[in-house]
CSV table of C-alpha atoms in Angstrom, one decimal:
chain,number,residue,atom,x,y,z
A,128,UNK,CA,83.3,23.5,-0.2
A,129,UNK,CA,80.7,23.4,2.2
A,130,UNK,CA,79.7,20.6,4.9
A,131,UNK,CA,75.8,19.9,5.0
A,132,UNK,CA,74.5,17.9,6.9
A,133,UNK,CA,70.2,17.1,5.2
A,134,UNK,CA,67.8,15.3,8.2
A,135,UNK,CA,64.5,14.5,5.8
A,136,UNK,CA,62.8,10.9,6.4
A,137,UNK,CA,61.1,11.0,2.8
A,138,UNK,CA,63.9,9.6,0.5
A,139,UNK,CA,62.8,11.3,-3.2
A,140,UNK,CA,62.6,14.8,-1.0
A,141,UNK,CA,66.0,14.0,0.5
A,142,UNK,CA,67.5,12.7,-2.3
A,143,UNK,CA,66.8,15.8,-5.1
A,144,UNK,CA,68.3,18.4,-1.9
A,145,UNK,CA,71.0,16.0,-2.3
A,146,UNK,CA,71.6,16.4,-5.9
A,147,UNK,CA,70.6,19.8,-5.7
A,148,UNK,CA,73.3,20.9,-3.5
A,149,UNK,CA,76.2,18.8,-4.1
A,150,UNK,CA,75.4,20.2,-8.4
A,151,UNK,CA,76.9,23.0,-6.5
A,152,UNK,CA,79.9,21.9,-5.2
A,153,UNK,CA,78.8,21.1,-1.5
A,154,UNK,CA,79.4,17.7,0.3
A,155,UNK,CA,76.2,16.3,1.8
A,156,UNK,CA,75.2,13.9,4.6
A,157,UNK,CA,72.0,12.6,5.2
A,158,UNK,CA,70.3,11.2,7.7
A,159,UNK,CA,66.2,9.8,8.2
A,160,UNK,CA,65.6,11.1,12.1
A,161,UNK,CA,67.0,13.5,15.0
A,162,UNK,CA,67.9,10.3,16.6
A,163,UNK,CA,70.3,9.6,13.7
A,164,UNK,CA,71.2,12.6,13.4
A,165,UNK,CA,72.3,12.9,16.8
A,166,UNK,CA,74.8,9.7,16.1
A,167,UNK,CA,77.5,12.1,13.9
A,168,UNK,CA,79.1,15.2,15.2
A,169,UNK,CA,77.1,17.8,14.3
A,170,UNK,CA,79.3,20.6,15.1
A,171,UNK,CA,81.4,19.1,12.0
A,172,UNK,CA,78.8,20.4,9.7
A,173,UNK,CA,78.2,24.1,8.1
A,174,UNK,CA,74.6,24.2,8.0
A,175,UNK,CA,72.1,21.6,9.1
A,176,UNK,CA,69.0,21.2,6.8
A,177,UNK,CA,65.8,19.7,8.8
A,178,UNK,CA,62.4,19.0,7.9
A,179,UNK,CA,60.1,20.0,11.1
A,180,UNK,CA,58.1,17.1,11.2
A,181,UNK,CA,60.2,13.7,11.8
A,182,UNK,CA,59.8,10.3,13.4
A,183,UNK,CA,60.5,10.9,16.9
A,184,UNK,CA,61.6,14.5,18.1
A,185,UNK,CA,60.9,16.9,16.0
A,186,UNK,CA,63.9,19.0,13.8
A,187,UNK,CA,63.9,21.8,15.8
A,188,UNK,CA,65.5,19.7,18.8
A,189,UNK,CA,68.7,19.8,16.6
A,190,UNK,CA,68.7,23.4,16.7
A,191,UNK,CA,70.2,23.9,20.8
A,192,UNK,CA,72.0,20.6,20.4
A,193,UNK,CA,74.0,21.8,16.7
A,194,UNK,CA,74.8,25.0,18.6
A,195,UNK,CA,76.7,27.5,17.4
A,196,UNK,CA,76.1,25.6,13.5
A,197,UNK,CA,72.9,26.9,11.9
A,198,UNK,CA,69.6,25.1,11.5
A,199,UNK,CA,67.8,25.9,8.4
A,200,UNK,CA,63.8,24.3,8.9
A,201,UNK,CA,61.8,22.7,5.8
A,202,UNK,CA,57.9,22.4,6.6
A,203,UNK,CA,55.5,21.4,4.9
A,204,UNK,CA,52.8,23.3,7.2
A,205,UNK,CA,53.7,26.6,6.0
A,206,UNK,CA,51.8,28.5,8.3
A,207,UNK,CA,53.0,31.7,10.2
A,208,UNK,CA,52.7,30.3,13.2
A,209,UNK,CA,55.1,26.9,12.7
A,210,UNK,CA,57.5,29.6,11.2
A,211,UNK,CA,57.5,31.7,14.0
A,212,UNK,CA,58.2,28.8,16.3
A,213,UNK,CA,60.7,27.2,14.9
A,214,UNK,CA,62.9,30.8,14.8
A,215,UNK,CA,62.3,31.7,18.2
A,216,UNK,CA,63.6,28.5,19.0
A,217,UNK,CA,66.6,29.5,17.0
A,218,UNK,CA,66.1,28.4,13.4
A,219,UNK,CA,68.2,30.1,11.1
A,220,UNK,CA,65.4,30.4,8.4
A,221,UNK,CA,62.6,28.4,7.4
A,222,UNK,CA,61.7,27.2,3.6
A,223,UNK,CA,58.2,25.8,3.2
A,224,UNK,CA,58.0,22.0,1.4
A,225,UNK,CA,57.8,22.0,-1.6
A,226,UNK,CA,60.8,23.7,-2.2
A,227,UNK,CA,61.7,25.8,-5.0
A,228,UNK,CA,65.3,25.1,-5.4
A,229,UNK,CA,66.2,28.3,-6.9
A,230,UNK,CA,65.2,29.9,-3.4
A,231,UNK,CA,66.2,27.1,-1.6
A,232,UNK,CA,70.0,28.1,-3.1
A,233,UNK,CA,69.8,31.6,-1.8
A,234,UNK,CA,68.6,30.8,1.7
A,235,UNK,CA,71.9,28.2,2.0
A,236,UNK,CA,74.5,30.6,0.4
A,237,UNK,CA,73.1,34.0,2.4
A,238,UNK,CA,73.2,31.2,5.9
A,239,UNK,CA,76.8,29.9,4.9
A,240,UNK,CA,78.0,33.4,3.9
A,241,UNK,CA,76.7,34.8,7.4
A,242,UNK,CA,78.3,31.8,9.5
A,243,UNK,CA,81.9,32.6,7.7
A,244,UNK,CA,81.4,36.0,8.4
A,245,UNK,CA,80.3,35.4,11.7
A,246,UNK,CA,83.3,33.3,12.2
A,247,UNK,CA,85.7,35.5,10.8
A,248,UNK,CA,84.5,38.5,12.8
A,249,UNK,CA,84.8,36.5,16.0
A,250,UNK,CA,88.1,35.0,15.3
A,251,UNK,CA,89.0,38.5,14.4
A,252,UNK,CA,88.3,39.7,17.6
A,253,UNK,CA,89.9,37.0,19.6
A,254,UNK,CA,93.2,37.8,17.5
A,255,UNK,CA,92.8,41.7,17.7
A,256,UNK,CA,91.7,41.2,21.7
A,257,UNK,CA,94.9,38.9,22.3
A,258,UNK,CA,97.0,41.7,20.5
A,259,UNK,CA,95.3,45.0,21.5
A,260,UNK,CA,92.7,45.0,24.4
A,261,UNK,CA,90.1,47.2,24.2
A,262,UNK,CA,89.3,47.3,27.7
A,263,UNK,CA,93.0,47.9,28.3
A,264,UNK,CA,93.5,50.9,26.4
A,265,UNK,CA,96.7,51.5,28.8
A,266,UNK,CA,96.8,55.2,29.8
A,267,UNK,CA,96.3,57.6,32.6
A,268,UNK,CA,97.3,60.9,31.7
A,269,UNK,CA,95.4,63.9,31.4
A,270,UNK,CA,94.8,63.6,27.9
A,271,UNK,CA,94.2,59.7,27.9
A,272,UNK,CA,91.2,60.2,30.2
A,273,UNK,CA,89.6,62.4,28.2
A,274,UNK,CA,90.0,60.2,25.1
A,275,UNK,CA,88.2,57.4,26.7
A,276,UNK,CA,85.4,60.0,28.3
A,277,UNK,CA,84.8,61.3,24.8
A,278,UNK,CA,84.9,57.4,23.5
A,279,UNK,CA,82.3,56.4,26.4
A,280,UNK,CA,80.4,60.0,25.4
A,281,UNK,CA,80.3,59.0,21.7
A,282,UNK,CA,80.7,55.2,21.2
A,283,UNK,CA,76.6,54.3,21.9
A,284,UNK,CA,75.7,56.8,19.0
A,285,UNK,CA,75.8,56.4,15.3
A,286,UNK,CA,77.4,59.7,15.0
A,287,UNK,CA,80.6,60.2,12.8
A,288,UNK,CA,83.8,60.5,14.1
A,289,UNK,CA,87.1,61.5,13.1
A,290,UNK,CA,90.1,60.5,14.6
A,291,UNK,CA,92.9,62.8,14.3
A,292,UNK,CA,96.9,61.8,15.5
A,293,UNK,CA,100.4,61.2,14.4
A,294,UNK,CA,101.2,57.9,13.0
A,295,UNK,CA,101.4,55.2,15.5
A,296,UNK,CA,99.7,56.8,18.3
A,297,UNK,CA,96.8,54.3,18.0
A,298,UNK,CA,93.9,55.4,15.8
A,299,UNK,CA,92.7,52.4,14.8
A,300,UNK,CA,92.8,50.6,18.3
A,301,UNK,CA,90.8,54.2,18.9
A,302,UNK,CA,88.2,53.0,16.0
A,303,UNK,CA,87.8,49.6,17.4
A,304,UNK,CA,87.2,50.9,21.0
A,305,UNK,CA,84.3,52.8,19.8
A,306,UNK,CA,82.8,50.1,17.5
A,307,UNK,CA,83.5,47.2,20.7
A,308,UNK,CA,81.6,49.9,23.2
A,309,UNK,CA,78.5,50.7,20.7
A,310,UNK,CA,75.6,49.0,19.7
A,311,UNK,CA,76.8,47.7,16.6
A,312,UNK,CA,79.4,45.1,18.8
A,313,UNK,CA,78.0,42.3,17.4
A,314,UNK,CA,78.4,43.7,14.0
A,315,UNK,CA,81.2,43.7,11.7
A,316,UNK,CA,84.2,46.3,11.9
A,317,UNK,CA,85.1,46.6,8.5
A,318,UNK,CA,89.0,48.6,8.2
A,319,UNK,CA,90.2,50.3,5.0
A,320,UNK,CA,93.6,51.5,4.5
A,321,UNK,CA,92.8,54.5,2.1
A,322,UNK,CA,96.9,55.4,1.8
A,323,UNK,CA,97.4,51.7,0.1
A,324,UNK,CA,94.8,51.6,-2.3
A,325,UNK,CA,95.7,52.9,-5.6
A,326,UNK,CA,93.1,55.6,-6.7
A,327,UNK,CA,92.0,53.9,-9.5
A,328,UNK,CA,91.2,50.7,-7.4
A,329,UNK,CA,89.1,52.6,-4.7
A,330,UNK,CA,85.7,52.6,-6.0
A,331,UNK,CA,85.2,48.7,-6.8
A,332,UNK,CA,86.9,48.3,-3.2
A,333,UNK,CA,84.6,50.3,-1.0
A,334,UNK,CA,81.3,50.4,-3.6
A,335,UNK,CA,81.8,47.1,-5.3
A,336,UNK,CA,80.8,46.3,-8.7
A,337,UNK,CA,78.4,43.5,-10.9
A,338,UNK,CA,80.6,40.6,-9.3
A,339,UNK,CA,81.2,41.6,-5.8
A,340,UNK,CA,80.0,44.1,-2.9
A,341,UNK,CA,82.4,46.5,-1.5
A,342,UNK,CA,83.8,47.1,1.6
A,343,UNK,CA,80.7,49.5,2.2
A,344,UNK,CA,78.4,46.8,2.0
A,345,UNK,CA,80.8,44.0,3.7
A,346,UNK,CA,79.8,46.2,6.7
A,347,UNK,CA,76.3,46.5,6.8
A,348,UNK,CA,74.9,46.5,10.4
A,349,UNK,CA,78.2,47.3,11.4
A,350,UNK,CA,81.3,50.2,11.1
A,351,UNK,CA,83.3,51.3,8.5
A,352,UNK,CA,86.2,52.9,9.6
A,353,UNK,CA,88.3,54.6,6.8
A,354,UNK,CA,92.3,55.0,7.5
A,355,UNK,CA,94.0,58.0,6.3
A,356,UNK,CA,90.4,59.5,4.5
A,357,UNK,CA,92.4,62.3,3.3
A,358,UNK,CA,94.0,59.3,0.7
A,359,UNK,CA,90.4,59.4,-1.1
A,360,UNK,CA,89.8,60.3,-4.5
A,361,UNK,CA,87.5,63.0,-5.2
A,362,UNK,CA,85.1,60.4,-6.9
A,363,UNK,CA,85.4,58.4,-3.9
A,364,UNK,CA,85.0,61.4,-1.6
A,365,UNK,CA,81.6,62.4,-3.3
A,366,UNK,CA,79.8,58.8,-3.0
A,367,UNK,CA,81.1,58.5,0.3
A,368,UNK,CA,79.1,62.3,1.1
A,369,UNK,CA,75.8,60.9,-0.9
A,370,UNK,CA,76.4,57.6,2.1
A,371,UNK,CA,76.4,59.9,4.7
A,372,UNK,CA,73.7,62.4,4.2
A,373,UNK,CA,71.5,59.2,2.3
A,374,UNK,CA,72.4,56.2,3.2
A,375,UNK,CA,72.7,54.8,0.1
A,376,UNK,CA,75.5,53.8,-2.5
A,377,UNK,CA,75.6,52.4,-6.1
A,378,UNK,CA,78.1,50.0,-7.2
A,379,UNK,CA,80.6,50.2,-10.2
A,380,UNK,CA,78.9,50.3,-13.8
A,381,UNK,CA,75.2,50.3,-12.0
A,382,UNK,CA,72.5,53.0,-11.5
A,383,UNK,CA,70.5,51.2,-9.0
A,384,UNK,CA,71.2,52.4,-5.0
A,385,UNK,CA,71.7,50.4,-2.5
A,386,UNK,CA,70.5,51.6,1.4
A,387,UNK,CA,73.1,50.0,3.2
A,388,UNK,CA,72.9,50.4,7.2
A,389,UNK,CA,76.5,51.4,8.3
A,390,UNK,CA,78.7,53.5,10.8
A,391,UNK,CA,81.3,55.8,9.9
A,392,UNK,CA,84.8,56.3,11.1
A,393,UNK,CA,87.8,58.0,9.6
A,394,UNK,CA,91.2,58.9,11.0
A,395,UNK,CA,93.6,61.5,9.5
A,396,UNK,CA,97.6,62.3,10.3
A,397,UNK,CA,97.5,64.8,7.7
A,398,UNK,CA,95.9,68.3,8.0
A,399,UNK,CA,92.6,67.9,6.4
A,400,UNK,CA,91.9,71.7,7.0
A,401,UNK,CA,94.8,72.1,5.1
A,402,UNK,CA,93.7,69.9,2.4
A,403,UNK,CA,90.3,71.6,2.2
A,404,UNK,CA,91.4,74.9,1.8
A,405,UNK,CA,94.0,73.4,-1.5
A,406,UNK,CA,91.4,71.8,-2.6
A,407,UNK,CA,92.7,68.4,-2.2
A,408,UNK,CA,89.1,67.7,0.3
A,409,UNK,CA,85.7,68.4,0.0
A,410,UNK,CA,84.6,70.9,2.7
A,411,UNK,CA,81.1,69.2,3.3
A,412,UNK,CA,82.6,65.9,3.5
A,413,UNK,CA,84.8,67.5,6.2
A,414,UNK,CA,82.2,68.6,8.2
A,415,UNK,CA,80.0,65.7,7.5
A,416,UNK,CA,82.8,63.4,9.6
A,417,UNK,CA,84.0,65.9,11.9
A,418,UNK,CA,80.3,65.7,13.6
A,419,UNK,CA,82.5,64.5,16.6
A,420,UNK,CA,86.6,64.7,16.8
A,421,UNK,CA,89.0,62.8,19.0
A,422,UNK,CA,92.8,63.4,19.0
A,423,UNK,CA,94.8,60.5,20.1
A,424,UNK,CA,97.6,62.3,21.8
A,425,UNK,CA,101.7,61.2,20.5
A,426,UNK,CA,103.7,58.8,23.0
A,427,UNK,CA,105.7,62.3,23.9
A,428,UNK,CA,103.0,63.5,25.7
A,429,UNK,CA,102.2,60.6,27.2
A,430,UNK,CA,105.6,60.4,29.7
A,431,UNK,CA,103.2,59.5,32.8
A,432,UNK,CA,102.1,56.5,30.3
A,433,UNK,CA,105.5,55.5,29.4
A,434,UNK,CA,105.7,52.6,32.4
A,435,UNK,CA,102.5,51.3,32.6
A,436,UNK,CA,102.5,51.2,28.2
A,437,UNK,CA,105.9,49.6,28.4
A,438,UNK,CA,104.7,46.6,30.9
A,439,UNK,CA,101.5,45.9,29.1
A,440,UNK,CA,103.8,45.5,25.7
A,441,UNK,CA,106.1,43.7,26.8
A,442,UNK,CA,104.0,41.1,28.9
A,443,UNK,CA,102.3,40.7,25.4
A,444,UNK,CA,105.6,40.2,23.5
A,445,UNK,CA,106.7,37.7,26.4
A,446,UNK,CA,103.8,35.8,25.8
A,447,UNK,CA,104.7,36.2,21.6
A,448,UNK,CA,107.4,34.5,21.6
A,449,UNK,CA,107.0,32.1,25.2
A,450,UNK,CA,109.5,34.2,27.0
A,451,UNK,CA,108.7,34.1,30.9
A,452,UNK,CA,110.4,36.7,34.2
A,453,UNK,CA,111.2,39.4,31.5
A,454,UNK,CA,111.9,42.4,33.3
A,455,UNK,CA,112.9,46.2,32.8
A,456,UNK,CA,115.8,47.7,35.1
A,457,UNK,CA,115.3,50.9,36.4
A,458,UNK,CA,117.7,52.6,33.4
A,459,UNK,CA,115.9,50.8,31.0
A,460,UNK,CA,112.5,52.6,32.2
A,461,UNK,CA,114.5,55.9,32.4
A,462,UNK,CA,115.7,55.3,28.9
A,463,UNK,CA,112.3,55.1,27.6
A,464,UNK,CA,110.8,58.1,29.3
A,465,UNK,CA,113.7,59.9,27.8
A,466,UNK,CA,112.9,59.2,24.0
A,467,UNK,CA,111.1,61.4,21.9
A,468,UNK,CA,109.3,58.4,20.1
A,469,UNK,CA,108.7,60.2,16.7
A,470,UNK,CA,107.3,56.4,15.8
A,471,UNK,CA,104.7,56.3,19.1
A,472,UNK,CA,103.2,53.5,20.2
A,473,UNK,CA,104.4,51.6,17.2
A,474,UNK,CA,107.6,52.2,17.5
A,475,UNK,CA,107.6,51.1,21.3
A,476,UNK,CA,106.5,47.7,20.2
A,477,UNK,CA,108.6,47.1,17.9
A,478,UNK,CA,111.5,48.4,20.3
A,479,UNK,CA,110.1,45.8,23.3
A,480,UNK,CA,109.6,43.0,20.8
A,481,UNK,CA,113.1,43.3,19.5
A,482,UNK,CA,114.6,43.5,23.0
A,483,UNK,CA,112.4,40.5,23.9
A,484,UNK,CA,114.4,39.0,21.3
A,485,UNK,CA,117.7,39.8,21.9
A,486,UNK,CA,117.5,39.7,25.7
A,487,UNK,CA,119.7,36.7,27.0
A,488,UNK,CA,118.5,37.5,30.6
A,489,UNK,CA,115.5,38.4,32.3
A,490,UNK,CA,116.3,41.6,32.9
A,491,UNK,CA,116.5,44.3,30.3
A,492,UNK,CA,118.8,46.8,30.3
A,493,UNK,CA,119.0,50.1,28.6
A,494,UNK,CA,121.2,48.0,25.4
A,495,UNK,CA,118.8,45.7,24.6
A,496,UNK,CA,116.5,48.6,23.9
A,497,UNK,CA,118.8,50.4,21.5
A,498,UNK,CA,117.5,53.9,22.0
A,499,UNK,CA,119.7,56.8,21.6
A,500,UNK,CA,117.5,59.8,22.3
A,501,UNK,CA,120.2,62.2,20.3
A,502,UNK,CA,119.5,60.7,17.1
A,503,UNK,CA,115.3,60.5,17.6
A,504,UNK,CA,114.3,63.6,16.0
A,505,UNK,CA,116.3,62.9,13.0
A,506,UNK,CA,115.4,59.4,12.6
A,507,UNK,CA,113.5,60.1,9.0
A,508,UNK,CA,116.3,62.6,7.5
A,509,UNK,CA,119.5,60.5,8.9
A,510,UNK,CA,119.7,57.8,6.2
A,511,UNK,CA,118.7,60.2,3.5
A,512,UNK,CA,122.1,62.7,3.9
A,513,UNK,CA,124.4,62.4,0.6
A,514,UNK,CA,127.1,62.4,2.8
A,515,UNK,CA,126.6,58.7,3.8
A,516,UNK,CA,129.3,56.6,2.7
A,517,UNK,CA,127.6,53.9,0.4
A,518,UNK,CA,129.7,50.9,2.9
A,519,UNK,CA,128.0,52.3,5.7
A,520,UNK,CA,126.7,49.2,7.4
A,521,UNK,CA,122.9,50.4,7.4
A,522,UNK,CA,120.0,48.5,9.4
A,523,UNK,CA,116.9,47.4,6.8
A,524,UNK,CA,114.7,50.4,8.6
A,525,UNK,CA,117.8,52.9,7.3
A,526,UNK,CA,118.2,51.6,3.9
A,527,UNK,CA,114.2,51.7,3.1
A,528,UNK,CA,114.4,55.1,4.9
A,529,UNK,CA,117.2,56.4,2.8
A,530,UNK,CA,115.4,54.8,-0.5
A,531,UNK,CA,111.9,56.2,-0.1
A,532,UNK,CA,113.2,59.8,0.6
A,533,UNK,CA,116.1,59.7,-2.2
A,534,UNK,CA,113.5,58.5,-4.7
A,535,UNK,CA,110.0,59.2,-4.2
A,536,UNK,CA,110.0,62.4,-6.1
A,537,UNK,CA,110.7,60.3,-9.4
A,538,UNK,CA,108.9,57.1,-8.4
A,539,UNK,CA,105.0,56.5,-8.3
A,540,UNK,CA,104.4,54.4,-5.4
A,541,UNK,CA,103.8,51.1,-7.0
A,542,UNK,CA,107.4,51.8,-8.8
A,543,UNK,CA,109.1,52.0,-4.8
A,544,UNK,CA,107.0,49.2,-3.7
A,545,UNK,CA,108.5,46.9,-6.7
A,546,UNK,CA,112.1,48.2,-6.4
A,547,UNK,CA,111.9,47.4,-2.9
A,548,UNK,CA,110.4,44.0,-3.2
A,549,UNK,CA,107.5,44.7,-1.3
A,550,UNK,CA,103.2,45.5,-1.7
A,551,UNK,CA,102.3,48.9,-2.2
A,552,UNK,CA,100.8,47.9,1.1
A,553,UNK,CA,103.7,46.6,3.0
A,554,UNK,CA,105.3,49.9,1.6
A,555,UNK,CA,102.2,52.5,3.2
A,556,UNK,CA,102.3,50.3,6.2
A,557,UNK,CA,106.5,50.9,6.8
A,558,UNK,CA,106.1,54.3,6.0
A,559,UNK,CA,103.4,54.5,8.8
A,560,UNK,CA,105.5,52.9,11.0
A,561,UNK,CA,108.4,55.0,10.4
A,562,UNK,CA,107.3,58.4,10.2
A,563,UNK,CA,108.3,59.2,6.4
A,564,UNK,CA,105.7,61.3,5.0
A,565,UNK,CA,104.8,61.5,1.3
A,566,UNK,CA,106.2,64.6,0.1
A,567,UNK,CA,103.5,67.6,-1.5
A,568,UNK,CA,103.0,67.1,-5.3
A,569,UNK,CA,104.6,63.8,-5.0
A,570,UNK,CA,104.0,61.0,-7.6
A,571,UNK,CA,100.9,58.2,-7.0
């Protein structure tokens, strides 16, 4: 339900907006003047609804003082020009008086749809800015640099990019760095994780359908960036070609297109070359997104990195969980720049948090990282030998290891995820974050 605050001084005119907006299901407050007006919080509200002309000041002084809620202007002096003033001083809209209430309805859900967007998109990016800086993208090895050069090169374009790396190396912290540095900012970022959508379910998510826009749409003025692309199904794969070289997209069950004005980003771990030639991809959707490519290099190759990454994670995981003077010994670093890191970045996270966790002191030492770089390269095979003895006293990352690889040649994915306990989701997500790949010819 939303807040509305109406500021009319003709009662009958204030009274049917009333009626009118609370038939559908918002709560209303009114008041006769600015000067009222003024007397209640008006940062409480979701929209304010002013007539221009009141006693005293006129509506449009509510507009800087209600700041950031919206102002929506009634006149009665339709003219161009009292519409142009009242949205360069910052109106949201204008409706002239009378009112048709079927348009006045549309004006307040598009302006109440826009301010939760707005406000989820910046609350977004607060979260996503406290967890992974952009501006920090921590890194200053030979093939860091030329990341962010190619992201500076290519971020103030609306050219298509794919981003190609292992999992956990930081693709989609690549994808946000190019959307926060290009025009589109101040538009939405819109994610989709194409690995954890069943195929069936792909086209109402990104194209929509009768009841709801898609993704696609969800983004408009903004950038799409599709996760593991190579996931898409080749229905999915075709209208996303006809978006690209058109612009345009039709939703489920409908013949009308839609222009929609939207960026496009994709990341890949798996070979999409490879998937071309097998006829898994289209070719000239391949080309069409590998306009530009950037390859976000794995945590191995990044051993200059190691130090400065570590720091940066675990001041943020001190901060997590209120921890204060954590510290890394000298072994501890030497540890870390001795680990393969088949999980990357991810995997060092999750590593620092836990050791935030368990540390009792403010140093940490070498055991509160749990690293044996011996057993690294086997990490996704170890818990899947038929040798294990069934008492063996397993962690939870072994025993989903050893489950997904013993059974996802007989199990769809949705079938894992509910033997497990877990979203199909939660399920893509831990396989991400692990390293266990989907085997070829493997059930959906």
């Amino acid at each position: 339900m939303s807040h509305i605050l109406i500021v009319e001084d003709e009662p009958v005119i204030r009274g049917a907006l009333r009626k009118l907006l609370e038939r559908h299901d918002h709560s209303v407050t009114e008041a006769e003047s600015v000067e009222q007006a003024q007397e209640k919080s008006l940062h409480q509200y979701d929209l304010i609804i002013s007539d221009l002309r009141l006693p005293g000041e006129p509506g449009t002084a509510l507009i800087e003082q209600a700041n950031p809620t919206p102002v929506l202007i009634m006149t009665s002096y339709a003219s161009l020009r009292s519409a142009v003033d009242a949205m360069r001083q910052g109106a949201v809209d204008y409706i002239p008086k009378p009112f048709d209430h079927e348009e006045m309805l549309l004006a307040v859900e598009r302006v109440l749809k826009e301010g939760r967007l707005n406000r989820g998109n910046q609350a977004l990016r607060r979260d996503m800015e406290r967890s992974y800086p952009v501006n920090a993208m921590v890194g200053e090895c030979q093939a860091m640099r030329e990341l962010k050069h190619r992201i500076a090169r290519v971020a103030p374009t609306d050219t298509p990019v794919l981003i190609l790396g292992e999992a956990g190396t930081g693709k989609e912290l690549t994808a946000r760095s190019i959307h926060e540095h290009s025009e589109r900012a101040s538009g939405p970022l819109i994610t989709v994780h194409c690995a954890s959508l069943p195929k069936t379910l792909q086209l109402d998510d990104l194209f929509g359908n009768d009841e709801q826009p898609g993704r696609i749409e969800e983004a408009e003025g903004g950038t799409l960036f599709l996760d593991e692309v190579g996931e898409l199904s080749g229905e999915a794969q075709s209208r996303l070609l006809t978006l690209l070289e058109q612009g345009e997209i039709h939703r489920q069950d409908s013949l009308a297109t839609r222009r929609v004005d939207v960026r496009i980003l994709a990341s890949s771990q798996t070979d999409l070359p490879t998937r071309v030639t097998e006829g898994g991809f289209r070719r000239d959707l391949y080309y069409r997104l590998n306009v530009m490519e950037l390859e976000v290099p794995p945590l191995r190759a990044r051993e200059q990195d190691i130090e400065d990454l570590a720091s940066a994670l675990l001041a943020r995981g001190s901060e997590k969980l209120r921890r204060q003077n954590l510290f890394f010994t000298q072994e501890a670093l030497e540890a870390m720049r001795g680990y393969s890191w088949p999980g990357n970045v991810r995997e060092l996270e999750n590593v620092i948090e836990r050791a935030v966790i368990l540390s009792e002191e403010e140093a940490i030492g070498p055991g509160q990282l749990g690293l044996n770089p011996d057993r690294a390269p086997q990490r996704t095979t170890r818990a899947s030998r038929a040798s294990l003895d069934p008492s063996e006293d397993l962690s939870l990352e072994d025993y989903f290891t050893r489950f997904v690889l013993e059974n996802q040649d007989s199990m769809t994915e949705t079938e894992l995820a509910n033997k497990l306990g877990i979203s199909r989701k939660s399920l893509w997500e831990r396989r991400q974050r692990l390293g266990i790949p989907r085997r070829k010819g493997g059930r959906r």
